[in-house]
XYZ file of C-alpha atoms in Angstrom:
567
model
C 159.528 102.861 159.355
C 157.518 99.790 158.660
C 157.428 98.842 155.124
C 153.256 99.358 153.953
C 152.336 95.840 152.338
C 150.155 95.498 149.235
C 147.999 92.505 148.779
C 149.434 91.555 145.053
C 148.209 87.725 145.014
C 146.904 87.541 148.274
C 143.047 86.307 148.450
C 142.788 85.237 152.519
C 141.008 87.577 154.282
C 142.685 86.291 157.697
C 145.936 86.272 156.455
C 145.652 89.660 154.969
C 144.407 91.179 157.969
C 146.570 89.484 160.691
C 149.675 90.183 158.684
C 149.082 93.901 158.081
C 148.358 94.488 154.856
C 146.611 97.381 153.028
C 142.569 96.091 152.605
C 140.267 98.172 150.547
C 137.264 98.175 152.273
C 134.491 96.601 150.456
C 132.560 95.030 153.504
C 129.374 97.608 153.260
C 128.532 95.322 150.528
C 127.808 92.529 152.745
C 124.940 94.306 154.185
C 123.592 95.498 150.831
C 124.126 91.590 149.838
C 121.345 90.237 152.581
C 119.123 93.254 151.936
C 118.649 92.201 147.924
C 115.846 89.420 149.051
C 117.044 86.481 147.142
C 119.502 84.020 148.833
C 121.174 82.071 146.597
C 123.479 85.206 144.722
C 124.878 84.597 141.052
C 128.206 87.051 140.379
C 130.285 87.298 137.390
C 133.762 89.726 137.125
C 136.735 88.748 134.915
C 139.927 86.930 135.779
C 141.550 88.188 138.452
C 139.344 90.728 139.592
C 138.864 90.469 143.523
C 136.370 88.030 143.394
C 138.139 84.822 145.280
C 139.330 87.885 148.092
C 135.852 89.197 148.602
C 134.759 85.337 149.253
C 137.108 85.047 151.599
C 136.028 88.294 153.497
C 132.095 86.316 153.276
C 133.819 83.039 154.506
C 135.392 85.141 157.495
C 132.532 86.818 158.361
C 129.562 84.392 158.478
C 131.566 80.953 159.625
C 130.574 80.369 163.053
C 134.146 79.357 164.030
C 135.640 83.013 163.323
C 132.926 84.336 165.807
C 135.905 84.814 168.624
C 138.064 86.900 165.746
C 135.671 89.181 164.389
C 136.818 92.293 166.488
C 140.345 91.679 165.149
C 139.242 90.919 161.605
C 136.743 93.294 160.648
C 137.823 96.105 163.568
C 138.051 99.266 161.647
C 136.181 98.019 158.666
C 132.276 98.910 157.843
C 130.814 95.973 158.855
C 132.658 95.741 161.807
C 131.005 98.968 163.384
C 127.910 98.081 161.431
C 127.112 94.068 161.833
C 124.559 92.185 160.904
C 122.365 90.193 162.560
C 123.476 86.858 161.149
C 127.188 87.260 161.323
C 129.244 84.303 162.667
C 125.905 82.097 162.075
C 126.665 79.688 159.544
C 128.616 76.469 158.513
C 130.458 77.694 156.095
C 131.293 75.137 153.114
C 133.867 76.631 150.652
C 134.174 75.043 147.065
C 136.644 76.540 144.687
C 137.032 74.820 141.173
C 140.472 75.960 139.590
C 143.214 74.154 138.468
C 141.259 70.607 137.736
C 142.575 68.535 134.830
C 140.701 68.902 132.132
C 142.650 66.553 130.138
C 140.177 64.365 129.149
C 136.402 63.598 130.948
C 137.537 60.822 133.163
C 140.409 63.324 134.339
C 138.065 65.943 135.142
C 135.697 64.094 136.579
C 138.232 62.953 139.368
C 139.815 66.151 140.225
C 136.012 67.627 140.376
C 135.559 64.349 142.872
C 138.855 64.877 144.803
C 138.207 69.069 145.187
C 134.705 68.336 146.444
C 135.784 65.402 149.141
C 138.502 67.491 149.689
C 136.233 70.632 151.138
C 133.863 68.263 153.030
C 136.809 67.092 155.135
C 137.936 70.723 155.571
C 134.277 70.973 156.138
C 134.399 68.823 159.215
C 137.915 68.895 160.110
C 136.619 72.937 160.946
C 133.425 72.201 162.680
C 134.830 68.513 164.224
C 133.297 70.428 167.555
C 129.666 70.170 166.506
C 129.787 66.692 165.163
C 130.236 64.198 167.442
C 130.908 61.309 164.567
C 133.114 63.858 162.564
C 135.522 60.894 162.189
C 132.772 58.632 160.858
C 131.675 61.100 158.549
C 135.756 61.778 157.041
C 136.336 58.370 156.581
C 132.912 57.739 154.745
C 134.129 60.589 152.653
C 137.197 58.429 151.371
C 135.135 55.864 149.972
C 132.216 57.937 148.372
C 132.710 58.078 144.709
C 128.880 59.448 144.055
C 128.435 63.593 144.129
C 124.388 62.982 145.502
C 125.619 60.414 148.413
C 127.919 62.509 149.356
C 126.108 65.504 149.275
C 123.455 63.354 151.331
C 126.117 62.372 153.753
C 126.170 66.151 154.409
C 122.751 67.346 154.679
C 121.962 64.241 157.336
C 125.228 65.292 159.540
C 123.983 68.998 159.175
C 120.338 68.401 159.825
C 120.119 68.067 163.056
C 122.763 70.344 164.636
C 121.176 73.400 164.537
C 122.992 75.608 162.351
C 122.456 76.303 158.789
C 125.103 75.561 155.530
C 126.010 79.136 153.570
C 127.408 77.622 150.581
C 130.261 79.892 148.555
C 131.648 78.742 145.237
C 134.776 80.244 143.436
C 135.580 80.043 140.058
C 132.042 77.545 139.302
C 133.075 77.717 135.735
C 136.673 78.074 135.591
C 137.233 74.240 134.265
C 134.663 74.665 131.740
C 135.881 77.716 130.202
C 139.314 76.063 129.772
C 137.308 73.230 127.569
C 135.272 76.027 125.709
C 138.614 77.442 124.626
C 140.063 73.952 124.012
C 137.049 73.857 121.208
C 135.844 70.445 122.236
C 132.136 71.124 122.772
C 131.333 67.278 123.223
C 133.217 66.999 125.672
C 131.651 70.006 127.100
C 128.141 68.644 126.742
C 128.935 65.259 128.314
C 129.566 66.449 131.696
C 127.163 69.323 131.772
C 124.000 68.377 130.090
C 121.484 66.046 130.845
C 122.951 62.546 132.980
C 126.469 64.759 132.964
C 128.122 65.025 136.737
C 128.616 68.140 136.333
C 124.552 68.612 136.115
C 124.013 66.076 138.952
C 126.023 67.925 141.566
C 124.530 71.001 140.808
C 121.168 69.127 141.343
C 121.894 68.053 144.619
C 122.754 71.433 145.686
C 119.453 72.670 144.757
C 118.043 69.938 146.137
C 120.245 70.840 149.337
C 118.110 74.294 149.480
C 115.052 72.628 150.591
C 116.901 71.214 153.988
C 120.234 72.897 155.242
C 122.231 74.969 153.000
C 120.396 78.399 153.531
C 123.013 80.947 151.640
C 124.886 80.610 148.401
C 127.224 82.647 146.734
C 128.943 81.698 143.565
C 131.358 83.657 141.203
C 132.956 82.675 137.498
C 133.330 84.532 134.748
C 130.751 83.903 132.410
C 126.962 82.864 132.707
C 127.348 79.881 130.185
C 127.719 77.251 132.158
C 124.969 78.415 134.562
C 122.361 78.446 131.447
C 123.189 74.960 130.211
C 122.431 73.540 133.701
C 118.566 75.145 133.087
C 116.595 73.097 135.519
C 119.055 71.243 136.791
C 119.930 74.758 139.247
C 117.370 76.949 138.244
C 117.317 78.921 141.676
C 120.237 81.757 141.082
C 119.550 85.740 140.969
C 122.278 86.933 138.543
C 123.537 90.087 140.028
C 126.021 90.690 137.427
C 125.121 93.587 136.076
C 123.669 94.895 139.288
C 124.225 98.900 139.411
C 124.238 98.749 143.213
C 127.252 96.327 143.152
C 128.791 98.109 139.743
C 131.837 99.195 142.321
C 131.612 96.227 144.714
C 134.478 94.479 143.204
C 137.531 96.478 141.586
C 138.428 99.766 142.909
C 137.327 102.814 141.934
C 139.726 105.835 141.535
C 139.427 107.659 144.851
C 140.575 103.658 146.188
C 143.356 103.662 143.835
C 144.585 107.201 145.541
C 144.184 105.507 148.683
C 146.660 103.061 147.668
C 149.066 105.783 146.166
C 148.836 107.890 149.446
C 149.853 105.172 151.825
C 152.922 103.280 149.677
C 154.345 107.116 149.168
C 153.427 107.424 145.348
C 151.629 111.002 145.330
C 148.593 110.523 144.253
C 147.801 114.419 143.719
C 150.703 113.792 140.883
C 148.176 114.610 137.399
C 150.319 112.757 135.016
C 150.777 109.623 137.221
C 146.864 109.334 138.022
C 146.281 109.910 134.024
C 148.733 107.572 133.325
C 147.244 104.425 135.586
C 143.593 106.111 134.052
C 144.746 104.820 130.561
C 146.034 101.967 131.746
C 143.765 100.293 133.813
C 140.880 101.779 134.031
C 137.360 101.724 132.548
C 135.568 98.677 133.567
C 131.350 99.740 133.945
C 129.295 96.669 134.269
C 126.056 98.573 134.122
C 125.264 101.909 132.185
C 124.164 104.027 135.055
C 127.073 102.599 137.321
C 128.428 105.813 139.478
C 131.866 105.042 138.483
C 133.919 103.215 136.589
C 136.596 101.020 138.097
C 140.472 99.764 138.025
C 141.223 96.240 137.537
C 142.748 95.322 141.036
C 144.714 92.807 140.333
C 146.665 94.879 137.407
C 146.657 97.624 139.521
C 148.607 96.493 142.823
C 150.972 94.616 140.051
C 151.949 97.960 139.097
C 151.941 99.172 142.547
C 153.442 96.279 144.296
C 156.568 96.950 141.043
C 156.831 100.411 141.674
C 157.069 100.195 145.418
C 159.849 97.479 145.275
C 161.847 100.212 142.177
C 161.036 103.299 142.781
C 159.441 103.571 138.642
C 157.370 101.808 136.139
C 157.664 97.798 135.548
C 159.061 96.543 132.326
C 155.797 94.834 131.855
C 152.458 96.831 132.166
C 151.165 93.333 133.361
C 151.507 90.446 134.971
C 152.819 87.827 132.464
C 150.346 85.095 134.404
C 147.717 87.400 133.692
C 148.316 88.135 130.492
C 148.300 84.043 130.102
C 144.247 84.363 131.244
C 143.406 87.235 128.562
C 145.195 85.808 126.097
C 143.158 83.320 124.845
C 141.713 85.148 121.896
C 142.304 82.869 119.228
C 141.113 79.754 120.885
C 137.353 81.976 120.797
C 137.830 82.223 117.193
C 134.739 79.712 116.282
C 134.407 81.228 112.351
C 135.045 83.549 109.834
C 132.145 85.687 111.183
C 133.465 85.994 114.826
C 136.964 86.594 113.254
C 135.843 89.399 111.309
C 133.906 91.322 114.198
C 136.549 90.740 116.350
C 138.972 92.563 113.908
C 135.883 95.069 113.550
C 136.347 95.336 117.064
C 140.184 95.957 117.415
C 139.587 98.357 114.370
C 136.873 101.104 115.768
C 137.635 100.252 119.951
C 133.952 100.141 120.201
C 131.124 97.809 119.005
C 127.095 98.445 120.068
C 125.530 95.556 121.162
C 123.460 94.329 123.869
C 125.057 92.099 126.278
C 122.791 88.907 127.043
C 123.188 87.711 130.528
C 121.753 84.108 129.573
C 122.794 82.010 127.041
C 124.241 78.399 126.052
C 126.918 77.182 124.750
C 125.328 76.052 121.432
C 124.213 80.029 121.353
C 128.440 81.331 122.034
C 129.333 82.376 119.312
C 126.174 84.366 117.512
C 126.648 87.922 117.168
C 125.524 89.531 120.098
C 126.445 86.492 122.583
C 130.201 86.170 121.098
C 130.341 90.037 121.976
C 128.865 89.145 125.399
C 131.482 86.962 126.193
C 134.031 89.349 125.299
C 132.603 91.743 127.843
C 132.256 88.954 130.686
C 136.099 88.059 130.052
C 136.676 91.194 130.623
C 137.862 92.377 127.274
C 134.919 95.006 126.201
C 132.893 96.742 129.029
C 130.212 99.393 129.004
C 130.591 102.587 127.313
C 127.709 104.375 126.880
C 123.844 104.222 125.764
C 123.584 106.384 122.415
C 119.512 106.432 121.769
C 118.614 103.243 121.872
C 121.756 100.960 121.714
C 124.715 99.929 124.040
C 128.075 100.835 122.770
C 130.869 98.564 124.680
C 134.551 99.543 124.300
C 138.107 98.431 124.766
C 138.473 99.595 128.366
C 141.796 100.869 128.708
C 146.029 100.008 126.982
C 146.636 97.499 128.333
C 143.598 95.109 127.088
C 144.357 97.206 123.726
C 147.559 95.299 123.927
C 146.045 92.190 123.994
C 144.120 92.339 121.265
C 146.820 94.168 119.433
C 149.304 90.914 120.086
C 146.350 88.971 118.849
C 146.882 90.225 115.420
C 150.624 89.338 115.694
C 149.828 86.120 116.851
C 147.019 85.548 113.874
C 149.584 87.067 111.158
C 152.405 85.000 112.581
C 150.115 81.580 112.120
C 148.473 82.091 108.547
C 150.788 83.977 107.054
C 154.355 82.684 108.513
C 155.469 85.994 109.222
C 158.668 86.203 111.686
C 159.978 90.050 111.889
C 163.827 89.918 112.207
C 163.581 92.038 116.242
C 166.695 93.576 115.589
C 165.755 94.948 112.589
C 162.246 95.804 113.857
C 163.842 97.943 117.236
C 166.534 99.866 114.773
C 163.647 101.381 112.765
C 161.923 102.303 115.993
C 164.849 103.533 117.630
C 165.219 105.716 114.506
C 161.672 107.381 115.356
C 162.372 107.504 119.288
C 165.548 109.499 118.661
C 166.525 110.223 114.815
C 163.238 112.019 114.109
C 162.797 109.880 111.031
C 159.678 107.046 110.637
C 160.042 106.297 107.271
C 162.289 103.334 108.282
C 159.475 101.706 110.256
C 157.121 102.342 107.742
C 158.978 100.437 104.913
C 159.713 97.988 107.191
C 156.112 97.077 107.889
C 154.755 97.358 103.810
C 157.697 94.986 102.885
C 157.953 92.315 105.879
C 153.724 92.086 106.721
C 151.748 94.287 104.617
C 153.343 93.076 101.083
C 152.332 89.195 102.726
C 148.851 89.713 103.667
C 146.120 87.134 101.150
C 143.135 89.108 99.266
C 140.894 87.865 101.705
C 142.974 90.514 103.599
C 143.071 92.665 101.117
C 139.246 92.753 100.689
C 139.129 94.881 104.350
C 142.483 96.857 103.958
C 141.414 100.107 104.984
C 143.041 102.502 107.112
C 141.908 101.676 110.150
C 143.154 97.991 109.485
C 146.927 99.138 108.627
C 146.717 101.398 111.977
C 145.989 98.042 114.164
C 149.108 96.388 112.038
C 151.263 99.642 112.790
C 150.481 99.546 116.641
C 150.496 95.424 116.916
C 154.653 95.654 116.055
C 155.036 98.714 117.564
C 153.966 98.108 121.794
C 156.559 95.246 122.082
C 159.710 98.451 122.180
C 158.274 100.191 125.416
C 159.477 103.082 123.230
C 155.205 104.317 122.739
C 152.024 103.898 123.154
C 149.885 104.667 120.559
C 146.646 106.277 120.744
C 144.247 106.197 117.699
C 141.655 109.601 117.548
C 143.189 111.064 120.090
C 140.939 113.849 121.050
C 142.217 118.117 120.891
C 139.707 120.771 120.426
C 140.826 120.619 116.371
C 139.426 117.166 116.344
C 140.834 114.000 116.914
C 144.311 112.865 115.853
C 143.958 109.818 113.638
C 147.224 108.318 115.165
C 149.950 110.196 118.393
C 152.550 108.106 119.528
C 153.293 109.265 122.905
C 156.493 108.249 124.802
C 156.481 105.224 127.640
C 157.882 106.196 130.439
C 159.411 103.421 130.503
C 162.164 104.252 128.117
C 164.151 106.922 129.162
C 165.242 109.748 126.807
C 163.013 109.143 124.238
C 163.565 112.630 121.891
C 160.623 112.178 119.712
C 156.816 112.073 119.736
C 154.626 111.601 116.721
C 151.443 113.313 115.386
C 150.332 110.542 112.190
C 147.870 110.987 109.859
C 147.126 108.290 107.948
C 145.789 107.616 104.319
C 144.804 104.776 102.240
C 143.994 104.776 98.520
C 143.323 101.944 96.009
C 145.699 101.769 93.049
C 142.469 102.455 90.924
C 142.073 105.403 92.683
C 145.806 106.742 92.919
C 144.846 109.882 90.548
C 143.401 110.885 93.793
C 146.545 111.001 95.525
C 147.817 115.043 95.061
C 144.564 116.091 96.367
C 144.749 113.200 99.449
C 147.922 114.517 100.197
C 147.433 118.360 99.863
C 143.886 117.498 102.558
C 146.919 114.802 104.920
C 149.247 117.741 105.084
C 145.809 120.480 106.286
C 145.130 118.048 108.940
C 147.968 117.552 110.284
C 148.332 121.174 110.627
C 145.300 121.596 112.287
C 146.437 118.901 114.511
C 150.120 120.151 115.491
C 148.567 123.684 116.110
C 145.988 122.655 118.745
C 146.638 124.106 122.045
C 147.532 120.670 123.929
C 150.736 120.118 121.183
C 151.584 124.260 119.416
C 155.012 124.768 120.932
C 155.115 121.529 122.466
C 159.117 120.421 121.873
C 160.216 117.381 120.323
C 156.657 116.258 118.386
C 156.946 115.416 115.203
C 154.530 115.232 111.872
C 153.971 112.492 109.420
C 151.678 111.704 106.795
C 151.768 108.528 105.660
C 149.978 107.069 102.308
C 149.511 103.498 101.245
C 148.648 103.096 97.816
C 147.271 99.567 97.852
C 149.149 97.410 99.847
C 152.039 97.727 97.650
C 153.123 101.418 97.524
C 153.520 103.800 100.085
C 154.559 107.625 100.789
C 155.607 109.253 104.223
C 155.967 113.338 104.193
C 157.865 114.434 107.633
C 157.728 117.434 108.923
């Protein structure tokens, strides 16, 4: 029996297609696309999130020169027993802007030179059939250093054969979002503000509107870069946040089945499904989106890993991709955005409004720094309470990364390298001794005991729960899960086991308490109220009889003193 093949990594349509692999079927959206009026389409998703595939699909389906393939592309597909008139009726010029140097502006500028001469030979290498001087034209190319002559070079060779240019763009602002998190906002401003190249080339596209290029569609993550252009390409429709295309990219769970169903993983299996649920789910880029969606690329990682062993990956994702999310600190502008961002690891949640349009002198107020968060992929859309927005956390495994931001941050300021070996025996000693007081003393004296009063000023519970999980997810031995909800309430902390750890004896039910030292003649009754709730908790009918759970309550009494009670 034919091995079924999973597109991990793979963003060409053609290749995807002519070498059998499984394709989600996303191509109704290209219909819905040319019915939206405006032509010149504006689309942001996170890293890694379909978005270079999907162009490919629009490359394969309107270039003129795939006109003879598009039975055995799209046969089986939506669009292929549902085409539109202007299939197969463009020139079809493909820009993608990853991987330039940004080393320095000079740098930049020349990769950004190279990439673009680089797709106008592609450009007529592929269409050397309708262009007579094709040859002429390439070897111009080579000595064209300006972006508006060689855009002009273009539109004359284009003008007059008939046909019109649909222009894609991939990653439009991947080069300047590795200089945003490089902190070097001159630089920034040089090349895309007023006289910068950046601006100019984007000007001769629009300018390119009024002649040949009659489509464009462009993808990034973020809307920054489009803002500080303003006038300079003022022409986009920003369908971001569209709810007709909330599912258009990503896939949604009945997709994810799908994928389950045909590599032999049952996807009828409640614990599995649940399991990927908490994982990778819960991206909504618009409130009244019909459903929420997976992140594909994390998704047929974890597919691709469990198809190749037969059980869950050592790593929940790809290290590459965690690489892309993990730029956290570099976002870090001041003490304000540092503080909501712990706010934001704290609660899971923040309400805000998320602002579609704004600059990069603008980043990092409240509601724009928040913004980004949710463009990058990091926060999405909860729900609307009344009259505000409340974005979450979406699912673990971005949990994770923020939780390894904290290490990271502690690490830096405070010097503070754990002794692993140490670290895993007092874990191990939960996972199958029953006992967490080991753990616990091992966090107060190693981190907690180190942490400055400016620390200290916003120790809380909530903040010692984000240190207990941050050294905690690098075992694999649990995942912890803070207000877990029962019908008692909601858990405060349960550590359940990772599957991938076999044997693991122990789960945990945690309740945890913090009192100031001023306040520690408060303690008996804290305790006797600790002890009630986790009662409540441990008698709930998802965990009464349920073998091998444990009870703690655990106390800090400043930052200094602590108490665990096991039961």
């Amino acid at each position: 029996m034919q091995r079924i093949k999973l597109p991990y990594g793979i963003s060409n349509f053609k290749s995807l297609r002519e070498q059998n692999y499984i394709y989600i079927d996303k191509t109704s959206y290209i219909a819905i696309l040319e019915s939206l009026g405006g032509k010149y389409l504006f689309y942001t998703r996170p890293r890694r999130f379909g978005k270079s595939l999907f162009l490919s699909v629009l490359e394969h389906y309107y270039g003129l020169e795939h006109e003879n393939k598009f039975t055995a592309l799209f046969a089986g597909l939506h669009i292929g027993q549902h085409p539109t008139v202007i299939r197969n009726s463009y020139f079809v010029l493909k820009l993608n802007f990853s991987g330039l140097n940004t080393e320095d502006q000079w740098a930049l500028e020349s990769s950004f030179r190279l990439a673009f001469k680089d797709a106008l030979i592609t450009f007529f290498n592929k269409y050397s059939d309708f262009f007579a001087e094709a040859a002429m034209y390439k070897e111009t190319i080579h000595h064209k250093e300006d972006f508006r002559s060689l855009w002009s070079l273009l539109f004359e060779a284009v003008r007059d054969s008939g046909y019109k240019i649909y222009l894609i763009i991939d990653e439009y602002d991947h080069f300047a979002n590795d200089i945003i998190a490089m902190g070097d906002g001159a630089f920034y401003k040089q090349i895309v503000r007023a006289a910068g190249f950046v601006r100019d080339f984007y000007e001769a596209i629009k300018i390119g509107t009024e002649t040949v290029i009659d489509r464009i569609f462009m993808t990034g993550v973020s809307p920054i870069m489009l803002d500080d252009l303003t006038s300079g390409f003022n022409i986009s429709t920003n369908l971001t946040m569209s709810v007709t295309l909330n599912e258009m990219l990503g896939f949604t769970e009945k997709e994810v089945k799908t994928l389950m169903d045909q590599i032999g993983m049952d996807s009828a299996e409640e614990t599995t499904i649940q399991d990927l649920r908490k994982n990778y789910n819960g991206y909504l880029f618009n409130k009244d989106g019909q459903a929420k969606v997976y992140n594909p690329d994390m998704i047929l990682y974890f597919l691709t890993q469990w198809q190749m062993s037969g059980h869950y990956p050592e790593q929940l994702m790809d290290e590459n991709v965690k690489t892309d999310y993990g730029r956290l600190q570099r976002l870090i502008a001041n003490d304000h955005n540092r503080q909501m961002l712990n706010e934001i690891i704290q609660n899971e949640e923040v309400a805000a409004d998320i602002i579609n349009k704004f600059s990069f002198d603008q980043m990092y107020d409240d509601h724009n720094f928040v913004s980004l968060l949710f463009y990058m992929g990091l926060l999405t859309i909860d729900r609307q309470e009344k009259m505000r927005l409340v974005l979450k956390i979406p699912n673990y495994v971005i949990k994770t990364v923020f939780w390894e931001y904290i290490e990271k941050r502690l690490r830096s300021e405070y010097e503070i390298r754990l002794n692993t070996e140490e670290l895993r025996l007092t874990i191990e000693q939960m996972a199958f001794e029953g006992t967490i007081k080991p753990y616990i003393k091992y966090i107060a004296e190693n981190v907690l005991k180190s942490l400055s009063n400016r620390d200290l000023a916003q120790f809380n519970e909530k903040y010692i729960k984000v240190i207990l999980f941050t050294y905690l997810i690098g075992s694999k031995a649990y995942r912890p899960y803070s207000e877990r909800e029962i019908e008692n309430g909601y858990i405060d902390i349960y550590l359940e086991k990772d599957l991938r750890i076999q044997g693991i004896q122990y789960e945990w039910i945690l309740e945890l308490k913090y009192v100031k030292k001023s306040d520690s003649a408060l303690l008996a009754k804290v305790t006797e109220d600790g002890l009630m709730q986790l009662a409540n908790y441990a008698a709930s009918r998802e965990l009464a009889g349920k073998p091998g759970v444990k009870q703690a309550l655990i106390i800090f009494i400043g930052k200094d003193e602590h108490v665990v009670i096991e039961s």
